[in-house]
Amino acid sequence: LNPGARRGYRAPWPRRGAGEGMEVMKKWLVGGVLTGVLLLFGLVPLLVGIGLERGYPVMLERAQEQAEGQYTLEGRFARGWLSSQSETAVRLPTPGAGASSLVVRQSWLHGLFATPEWLEGRFPFPPVVALVRSDLEIGEGGPAAPRAEALLRVNLDGGLELEAEVPAFEWPDRGLKSQGATARGTSQGGIRGAGGQLALAETQVGLGAGRMDVAPSTIHFHGIRYCLL
């Protein structure tokens, strides 16, 4: 027994040195960084893919309702972790010739950083909800039919940025020949906030004596903006 010991007295915990405290802070910092990286590059792309998978059928249904029988839509969507794939066919009835179709194949690269683009040496900035690469072709047009390629950015603020290009082509069966076309556009708040330009290279339409030549031209457009006072 220690006669000098006081009742209820406990020896203090040993204090950690400054070096040990720094080591603990470093471990927490590293853990926080790893957790953030996992969320940004793992969980967020997965959630974006789930949202796109649920929204794609809704988009098709709304577009079909707005068609009012003028065309029909068919589509499929395959969700992945970092990217998803879709194919949409727009079938247009043609009197006396059955139905023609436009086929749009899309690659949806999930945000925030569209990681698959990095493998191609491209680093999208600022971060996006998704990058959508599209390839459009005429279903029954054959190898000579024109094709279009487009890149759509879906920004975090809801805005859209579009870049599209139609390479030079010659389609003898339809009497079309063009040196190509490009388009750029942005949209903020729907079609009313849309704007951009369409650049058309030299184009020939028609056959024989009925041929019409279209000189290179650029068309600028913008949506209707309004406000309620």
PDB file of C-alpha atoms in Angstrom:
ATOM      1  CA  LEU A   1       0.000   0.000   0.000  1.00  0.00           C
ATOM      2  CA  ASN A   2       1.125   3.500  -0.734  1.00  0.00           C
ATOM      3  CA  PRO A   3       0.156   5.704   2.168  1.00  0.00           C
ATOM      4  CA  GLY A   4       0.605   8.801   0.028  1.00  0.00           C
ATOM      5  CA  ALA A   5      -1.877   7.688  -2.608  1.00  0.00           C
ATOM      6  CA  ARG A   6      -5.149   9.648  -2.721  1.00  0.00           C
ATOM      7  CA  ARG A   7      -8.488   7.926  -2.974  1.00  0.00           C
ATOM      8  CA  GLY A   8      -9.918   8.086  -6.514  1.00  0.00           C
ATOM      9  CA  TYR A   9      -6.687   9.259  -8.049  1.00  0.00           C
ATOM     10  CA  ARG A  10      -5.803   7.922 -11.520  1.00  0.00           C
ATOM     11  CA  ALA A  11      -2.536   8.257 -13.269  1.00  0.00           C
ATOM     12  CA  PRO A  12      -2.789  10.463 -16.392  1.00  0.00           C
ATOM     13  CA  TRP A  13      -2.726   8.844 -19.844  1.00  0.00           C
ATOM     14  CA  PRO A  14       0.647   9.100 -21.479  1.00  0.00           C
ATOM     15  CA  ARG A  15       0.724  12.049 -23.866  1.00  0.00           C
ATOM     16  CA  ARG A  16       1.473  11.423 -27.511  1.00  0.00           C
ATOM     17  CA  GLY A  17       4.419  13.127 -28.980  1.00  0.00           C
ATOM     18  CA  ALA A  18       4.113  15.657 -31.806  1.00  0.00           C
ATOM     19  CA  GLY A  19       5.510  13.143 -34.301  1.00  0.00           C
ATOM     20  CA  GLU A  20       2.913  10.512 -33.429  1.00  0.00           C
ATOM     21  CA  GLY A  21       0.096  13.033 -33.761  1.00  0.00           C
ATOM     22  CA  MET A  22       1.277  14.017 -37.249  1.00  0.00           C
ATOM     23  CA  GLU A  23       1.296  10.379 -38.297  1.00  0.00           C
ATOM     24  CA  VAL A  24      -2.347  10.025 -37.232  1.00  0.00           C
ATOM     25  CA  MET A  25      -3.301  13.170 -39.186  1.00  0.00           C
ATOM     26  CA  LYS A  26      -1.518  11.856 -42.277  1.00  0.00           C
ATOM     27  CA  LYS A  27      -3.425   8.579 -42.088  1.00  0.00           C
ATOM     28  CA  TRP A  28      -6.755  10.423 -41.844  1.00  0.00           C
ATOM     29  CA  LEU A  29      -5.769  12.694 -44.728  1.00  0.00           C
ATOM     30  CA  VAL A  30      -4.750   9.790 -46.953  1.00  0.00           C
ATOM     31  CA  GLY A  31      -7.948   7.941 -46.073  1.00  0.00           C
ATOM     32  CA  GLY A  32     -10.055  10.989 -46.919  1.00  0.00           C
ATOM     33  CA  VAL A  33      -8.310  11.458 -50.270  1.00  0.00           C
ATOM     34  CA  LEU A  34      -8.771   7.806 -51.199  1.00  0.00           C
ATOM     35  CA  THR A  35     -12.438   7.965 -50.230  1.00  0.00           C
ATOM     36  CA  GLY A  36     -12.929  11.077 -52.380  1.00  0.00           C
ATOM     37  CA  VAL A  37     -11.198   9.464 -55.367  1.00  0.00           C
ATOM     38  CA  LEU A  38     -13.353   6.357 -54.975  1.00  0.00           C
ATOM     39  CA  LEU A  39     -16.514   8.473 -54.949  1.00  0.00           C
ATOM     40  CA  LEU A  40     -15.506  10.611 -57.951  1.00  0.00           C
ATOM     41  CA  PHE A  41     -14.191   7.835 -60.179  1.00  0.00           C
ATOM     42  CA  GLY A  42     -16.256   4.906 -58.927  1.00  0.00           C
ATOM     43  CA  LEU A  43     -19.586   5.722 -57.349  1.00  0.00           C
ATOM     44  CA  VAL A  44     -20.500   8.868 -59.311  1.00  0.00           C
ATOM     45  CA  PRO A  45     -20.102   7.248 -62.779  1.00  0.00           C
ATOM     46  CA  LEU A  46     -22.166   4.297 -61.589  1.00  0.00           C
ATOM     47  CA  LEU A  47     -24.962   6.597 -60.385  1.00  0.00           C
ATOM     48  CA  VAL A  48     -24.865   8.552 -63.658  1.00  0.00           C
ATOM     49  CA  GLY A  49     -25.229   5.302 -65.599  1.00  0.00           C
ATOM     50  CA  ILE A  50     -28.211   4.241 -63.497  1.00  0.00           C
ATOM     51  CA  GLY A  51     -29.858   7.623 -64.079  1.00  0.00           C
ATOM     52  CA  LEU A  52     -29.311   7.393 -67.843  1.00  0.00           C
ATOM     53  CA  GLU A  53     -30.669   3.858 -67.945  1.00  0.00           C
ATOM     54  CA  ARG A  54     -33.870   4.967 -66.225  1.00  0.00           C
ATOM     55  CA  GLY A  55     -34.214   8.148 -68.258  1.00  0.00           C
ATOM     56  CA  TYR A  56     -33.678   6.660 -71.735  1.00  0.00           C
ATOM     57  CA  PRO A  57     -37.056   4.825 -71.983  1.00  0.00           C
ATOM     58  CA  VAL A  58     -38.826   7.942 -70.688  1.00  0.00           C
ATOM     59  CA  MET A  59     -37.151  10.038 -73.384  1.00  0.00           C
ATOM     60  CA  LEU A  60     -38.226   7.585 -76.100  1.00  0.00           C
ATOM     61  CA  GLU A  61     -41.797   7.536 -74.794  1.00  0.00           C
ATOM     62  CA  ARG A  62     -42.080  11.321 -74.777  1.00  0.00           C
ATOM     63  CA  ALA A  63     -40.575  11.609 -78.255  1.00  0.00           C
ATOM     64  CA  GLN A  64     -43.026   8.989 -79.539  1.00  0.00           C
ATOM     65  CA  GLU A  65     -45.957  10.919 -78.066  1.00  0.00           C
ATOM     66  CA  GLN A  66     -44.811  14.107 -79.779  1.00  0.00           C
ATOM     67  CA  ALA A  67     -44.433  12.299 -83.121  1.00  0.00           C
ATOM     68  CA  GLU A  68     -48.229  12.012 -83.497  1.00  0.00           C
ATOM     69  CA  GLY A  69     -47.843   9.101 -85.920  1.00  0.00           C
ATOM     70  CA  GLN A  70     -45.388  10.858 -88.243  1.00  0.00           C
ATOM     71  CA  TYR A  71     -42.590   8.466 -87.277  1.00  0.00           C
ATOM     72  CA  THR A  72     -41.908   5.605 -84.873  1.00  0.00           C
ATOM     73  CA  LEU A  73     -39.020   5.069 -82.498  1.00  0.00           C
ATOM     74  CA  GLU A  74     -37.216   1.922 -81.440  1.00  0.00           C
ATOM     75  CA  GLY A  75     -34.273   1.831 -79.065  1.00  0.00           C
ATOM     76  CA  ARG A  76     -32.137  -0.160 -76.687  1.00  0.00           C
ATOM     77  CA  PHE A  77     -29.784   0.900 -73.908  1.00  0.00           C
ATOM     78  CA  ALA A  78     -26.902  -1.086 -72.380  1.00  0.00           C
ATOM     79  CA  ARG A  79     -25.531   0.350 -69.141  1.00  0.00           C
ATOM     80  CA  GLY A  80     -21.897  -0.004 -68.125  1.00  0.00           C
ATOM     81  CA  TRP A  81     -19.850   1.306 -65.228  1.00  0.00           C
ATOM     82  CA  LEU A  82     -17.883   4.133 -66.875  1.00  0.00           C
ATOM     83  CA  SER A  83     -19.866   4.318 -70.121  1.00  0.00           C
ATOM     84  CA  SER A  84     -23.083   3.061 -71.702  1.00  0.00           C
ATOM     85  CA  GLN A  85     -24.208   2.317 -75.257  1.00  0.00           C
ATOM     86  CA  SER A  86     -27.516   2.974 -76.990  1.00  0.00           C
ATOM     87  CA  GLU A  87     -28.985   2.541 -80.450  1.00  0.00           C
ATOM     88  CA  THR A  88     -32.086   4.400 -81.562  1.00  0.00           C
ATOM     89  CA  ALA A  89     -33.898   3.909 -84.873  1.00  0.00           C
ATOM     90  CA  VAL A  90     -36.242   6.577 -86.226  1.00  0.00           C
ATOM     91  CA  ARG A  91     -38.518   5.009 -88.851  1.00  0.00           C
ATOM     92  CA  LEU A  92     -40.134   7.373 -91.336  1.00  0.00           C
ATOM     93  CA  PRO A  93     -43.020   6.112 -93.495  1.00  0.00           C
ATOM     94  CA  THR A  94     -42.408   6.799 -97.183  1.00  0.00           C
ATOM     95  CA  PRO A  95     -45.445   6.623 -99.513  1.00  0.00           C
ATOM     96  CA  GLY A  96     -45.039   3.768-101.985  1.00  0.00           C
ATOM     97  CA  ALA A  97     -41.605   2.787-100.661  1.00  0.00           C
ATOM     98  CA  GLY A  98     -42.214   1.284 -97.258  1.00  0.00           C
ATOM     99  CA  ALA A  99     -40.320   2.968 -94.452  1.00  0.00           C
ATOM    100  CA  SER A 100     -36.867   4.508 -94.313  1.00  0.00           C
ATOM    101  CA  SER A 101     -34.953   4.888 -91.103  1.00  0.00           C
ATOM    102  CA  LEU A 102     -32.306   6.940 -89.372  1.00  0.00           C
ATOM    103  CA  VAL A 103     -30.100   4.991 -86.971  1.00  0.00           C
ATOM    104  CA  VAL A 104     -28.339   6.828 -84.154  1.00  0.00           C
ATOM    105  CA  ARG A 105     -25.659   4.939 -82.234  1.00  0.00           C
ATOM    106  CA  GLN A 106     -24.500   6.667 -79.078  1.00  0.00           C
ATOM    107  CA  SER A 107     -21.746   6.175 -76.541  1.00  0.00           C
ATOM    108  CA  TRP A 108     -22.592   7.801 -73.196  1.00  0.00           C
ATOM    109  CA  LEU A 109     -19.418   8.557 -71.212  1.00  0.00           C
ATOM    110  CA  HIS A 110     -20.341   9.006 -67.572  1.00  0.00           C
ATOM    111  CA  GLY A 111     -19.239  12.074 -65.586  1.00  0.00           C
ATOM    112  CA  LEU A 112     -17.809  13.676 -63.747  1.00  0.00           C
ATOM    113  CA  PHE A 113     -14.621  13.226 -65.762  1.00  0.00           C
ATOM    114  CA  ALA A 114     -15.667  10.925 -68.669  1.00  0.00           C
ATOM    115  CA  THR A 115     -12.737   8.645 -67.851  1.00  0.00           C
ATOM    116  CA  PRO A 116     -12.833   6.616 -71.141  1.00  0.00           C
ATOM    117  CA  GLU A 117     -11.828   9.823 -72.954  1.00  0.00           C
ATOM    118  CA  TRP A 118      -8.494   9.742 -71.133  1.00  0.00           C
ATOM    119  CA  LEU A 119      -7.511   6.618 -73.043  1.00  0.00           C
ATOM    120  CA  GLU A 120      -7.827   8.674 -76.246  1.00  0.00           C
ATOM    121  CA  GLY A 121      -5.632  11.453 -74.862  1.00  0.00           C
ATOM    122  CA  ARG A 122      -8.560  13.813 -74.232  1.00  0.00           C
ATOM    123  CA  PHE A 123      -9.264  15.290 -70.796  1.00  0.00           C
ATOM    124  CA  PRO A 124     -12.727  16.922 -70.606  1.00  0.00           C
ATOM    125  CA  PHE A 125     -12.796  20.086 -68.508  1.00  0.00           C
ATOM    126  CA  PRO A 126     -14.762  21.401 -66.718  1.00  0.00           C
ATOM    127  CA  PRO A 127     -16.458  18.277 -65.257  1.00  0.00           C
ATOM    128  CA  VAL A 128     -19.686  17.118 -66.914  1.00  0.00           C
ATOM    129  CA  VAL A 129     -22.690  14.948 -66.173  1.00  0.00           C
ATOM    130  CA  ALA A 130     -21.970  13.026 -69.379  1.00  0.00           C
ATOM    131  CA  LEU A 131     -20.312  13.214 -72.778  1.00  0.00           C
ATOM    132  CA  VAL A 132     -22.352  11.723 -75.609  1.00  0.00           C
ATOM    133  CA  ARG A 133     -20.669  10.669 -78.848  1.00  0.00           C
ATOM    134  CA  SER A 134     -23.186   9.974 -81.609  1.00  0.00           C
ATOM    135  CA  ASP A 135     -22.971   8.432 -85.061  1.00  0.00           C
ATOM    136  CA  LEU A 136     -25.981   8.862 -87.377  1.00  0.00           C
ATOM    137  CA  GLU A 137     -26.546   6.923 -90.565  1.00  0.00           C
ATOM    138  CA  ILE A 138     -29.412   6.322 -92.967  1.00  0.00           C
ATOM    139  CA  GLY A 139     -30.535   2.731 -92.427  1.00  0.00           C
ATOM    140  CA  GLU A 140     -31.218   1.786 -96.046  1.00  0.00           C
ATOM    141  CA  GLY A 141     -28.952   4.349 -97.673  1.00  0.00           C
ATOM    142  CA  GLY A 142     -26.068   2.046 -98.463  1.00  0.00           C
ATOM    143  CA  PRO A 143     -22.363   2.867 -98.141  1.00  0.00           C
ATOM    144  CA  ALA A 144     -22.722   6.089-100.176  1.00  0.00           C
ATOM    145  CA  ALA A 145     -25.299   7.604 -97.816  1.00  0.00           C
ATOM    146  CA  PRO A 146     -24.153  10.580 -95.745  1.00  0.00           C
ATOM    147  CA  ARG A 147     -23.186  10.063 -92.118  1.00  0.00           C
ATOM    148  CA  ALA A 148     -23.009  12.488 -89.233  1.00  0.00           C
ATOM    149  CA  GLU A 149     -20.902  12.524 -86.099  1.00  0.00           C
ATOM    150  CA  ALA A 150     -21.691  14.589 -83.034  1.00  0.00           C
ATOM    151  CA  LEU A 151     -20.355  15.291 -79.565  1.00  0.00           C
ATOM    152  CA  LEU A 152     -22.747  16.517 -76.876  1.00  0.00           C
ATOM    153  CA  ARG A 153     -21.654  17.838 -73.486  1.00  0.00           C
ATOM    154  CA  VAL A 154     -24.226  17.661 -70.697  1.00  0.00           C
ATOM    155  CA  ASN A 155     -22.950  20.206 -68.187  1.00  0.00           C
ATOM    156  CA  LEU A 156     -23.479  20.224 -64.443  1.00  0.00           C
ATOM    157  CA  ASP A 157     -25.636  23.378 -64.660  1.00  0.00           C
ATOM    158  CA  GLY A 158     -28.038  21.698 -67.089  1.00  0.00           C
ATOM    159  CA  GLY A 159     -26.627  23.416 -70.172  1.00  0.00           C
ATOM    160  CA  LEU A 160     -25.869  21.566 -73.412  1.00  0.00           C
ATOM    161  CA  GLU A 161     -23.023  22.053 -75.896  1.00  0.00           C
ATOM    162  CA  LEU A 162     -23.159  20.366 -79.292  1.00  0.00           C
ATOM    163  CA  GLU A 163     -20.572  19.909 -82.038  1.00  0.00           C
ATOM    164  CA  ALA A 164     -21.591  17.998 -85.170  1.00  0.00           C
ATOM    165  CA  GLU A 165     -19.993  17.248 -88.522  1.00  0.00           C
ATOM    166  CA  VAL A 166     -21.102  15.686 -91.803  1.00  0.00           C
ATOM    167  CA  PRO A 167     -18.026  14.643 -93.816  1.00  0.00           C
ATOM    168  CA  ALA A 168     -17.939  15.198 -97.578  1.00  0.00           C
ATOM    169  CA  PHE A 169     -20.067  12.685 -99.476  1.00  0.00           C
ATOM    170  CA  GLU A 170     -21.566  11.862-102.882  1.00  0.00           C
ATOM    171  CA  TRP A 171     -24.905  10.007-103.026  1.00  0.00           C
ATOM    172  CA  PRO A 172     -25.681   9.426-106.725  1.00  0.00           C
ATOM    173  CA  ASP A 173     -28.941   7.532-106.144  1.00  0.00           C
ATOM    174  CA  ARG A 174     -30.501  10.572-104.479  1.00  0.00           C
ATOM    175  CA  GLY A 175     -28.756  13.251-106.495  1.00  0.00           C
ATOM    176  CA  LEU A 176     -26.820  14.645-103.539  1.00  0.00           C
ATOM    177  CA  LYS A 177     -23.221  15.755-103.387  1.00  0.00           C
ATOM    178  CA  SER A 178     -21.671  17.893-100.663  1.00  0.00           C
ATOM    179  CA  GLN A 179     -18.298  18.933 -99.358  1.00  0.00           C
ATOM    180  CA  GLY A 180     -19.689  18.501 -95.860  1.00  0.00           C
ATOM    181  CA  ALA A 181     -21.213  20.557 -93.076  1.00  0.00           C
ATOM    182  CA  THR A 182     -20.498  21.467 -89.473  1.00  0.00           C
ATOM    183  CA  ALA A 183     -22.716  22.681 -86.666  1.00  0.00           C
ATOM    184  CA  ARG A 184     -22.117  24.143 -83.234  1.00  0.00           C
ATOM    185  CA  GLY A 185     -24.751  24.968 -80.687  1.00  0.00           C
ATOM    186  CA  THR A 186     -25.458  25.594 -77.036  1.00  0.00           C
ATOM    187  CA  SER A 187     -28.635  25.409 -75.008  1.00  0.00           C
ATOM    188  CA  GLN A 188     -29.404  26.765 -71.576  1.00  0.00           C
ATOM    189  CA  GLY A 189     -32.917  26.152 -70.312  1.00  0.00           C
ATOM    190  CA  GLY A 190     -34.324  24.298 -73.320  1.00  0.00           C
ATOM    191  CA  ILE A 191     -34.921  25.318 -76.919  1.00  0.00           C
ATOM    192  CA  ARG A 192     -35.752  28.902 -75.975  1.00  0.00           C
ATOM    193  CA  GLY A 193     -32.197  29.388 -74.792  1.00  0.00           C
ATOM    194  CA  ALA A 194     -30.546  27.652 -77.751  1.00  0.00           C
ATOM    195  CA  GLY A 195     -28.104  29.283 -80.122  1.00  0.00           C
ATOM    196  CA  GLY A 196     -25.354  28.393 -82.553  1.00  0.00           C
ATOM    197  CA  GLN A 197     -24.377  28.204 -86.199  1.00  0.00           C
ATOM    198  CA  LEU A 198     -24.579  25.843 -89.161  1.00  0.00           C
ATOM    199  CA  ALA A 199     -21.837  25.971 -91.799  1.00  0.00           C
ATOM    200  CA  LEU A 200     -22.686  24.322 -95.128  1.00  0.00           C
ATOM    201  CA  ALA A 201     -19.983  23.705 -97.733  1.00  0.00           C
ATOM    202  CA  GLU A 202     -20.610  23.636-101.486  1.00  0.00           C
ATOM    203  CA  THR A 203     -23.542  21.310-102.185  1.00  0.00           C
ATOM    204  CA  GLN A 204     -25.283  19.993-105.290  1.00  0.00           C
ATOM    205  CA  VAL A 205     -28.878  18.786-105.247  1.00  0.00           C
ATOM    206  CA  GLY A 206     -30.723  17.089-108.116  1.00  0.00           C
ATOM    207  CA  LEU A 207     -29.832  15.251-111.308  1.00  0.00           C
ATOM    208  CA  GLY A 208     -29.159  16.401-114.861  1.00  0.00           C
ATOM    209  CA  ALA A 209     -30.808  19.657-115.911  1.00  0.00           C
ATOM    210  CA  GLY A 210     -32.671  19.853-112.601  1.00  0.00           C
ATOM    211  CA  ARG A 211     -29.488  20.196-110.553  1.00  0.00           C
ATOM    212  CA  MET A 212     -29.204  23.053-108.103  1.00  0.00           C
ATOM    213  CA  ASP A 213     -25.891  24.311-106.733  1.00  0.00           C
ATOM    214  CA  VAL A 214     -25.770  25.721-103.228  1.00  0.00           C
ATOM    215  CA  ALA A 215     -22.875  28.042-102.459  1.00  0.00           C
ATOM    216  CA  PRO A 216     -21.027  27.728 -99.139  1.00  0.00           C
ATOM    217  CA  SER A 217     -22.998  29.501 -96.446  1.00  0.00           C
ATOM    218  CA  THR A 218     -23.227  29.931 -92.696  1.00  0.00           C
ATOM    219  CA  ILE A 219     -26.481  30.205 -90.788  1.00  0.00           C
ATOM    220  CA  HIS A 220     -26.587  31.703 -87.298  1.00  0.00           C
ATOM    221  CA  PHE A 221     -29.566  30.965 -85.087  1.00  0.00           C
ATOM    222  CA  HIS A 222     -30.751  31.621 -81.581  1.00  0.00           C
ATOM    223  CA  GLY A 223     -33.794  30.661 -79.531  1.00  0.00           C
ATOM    224  CA  ILE A 224     -36.546  32.916 -78.294  1.00  0.00           C
ATOM    225  CA  ARG A 225     -35.777  34.420 -74.910  1.00  0.00           C
ATOM    226  CA  TYR A 226     -38.461  36.032 -72.827  1.00  0.00           C
ATOM    227  CA  CYS A 227     -39.025  37.143 -69.266  1.00  0.00           C
ATOM    228  CA  LEU A 228     -42.049  37.823 -67.121  1.00  0.00           C
ATOM    229  CA  LEU A 229     -42.033  41.190 -65.354  1.00  0.00           C
TER     230      LEU A 229
END
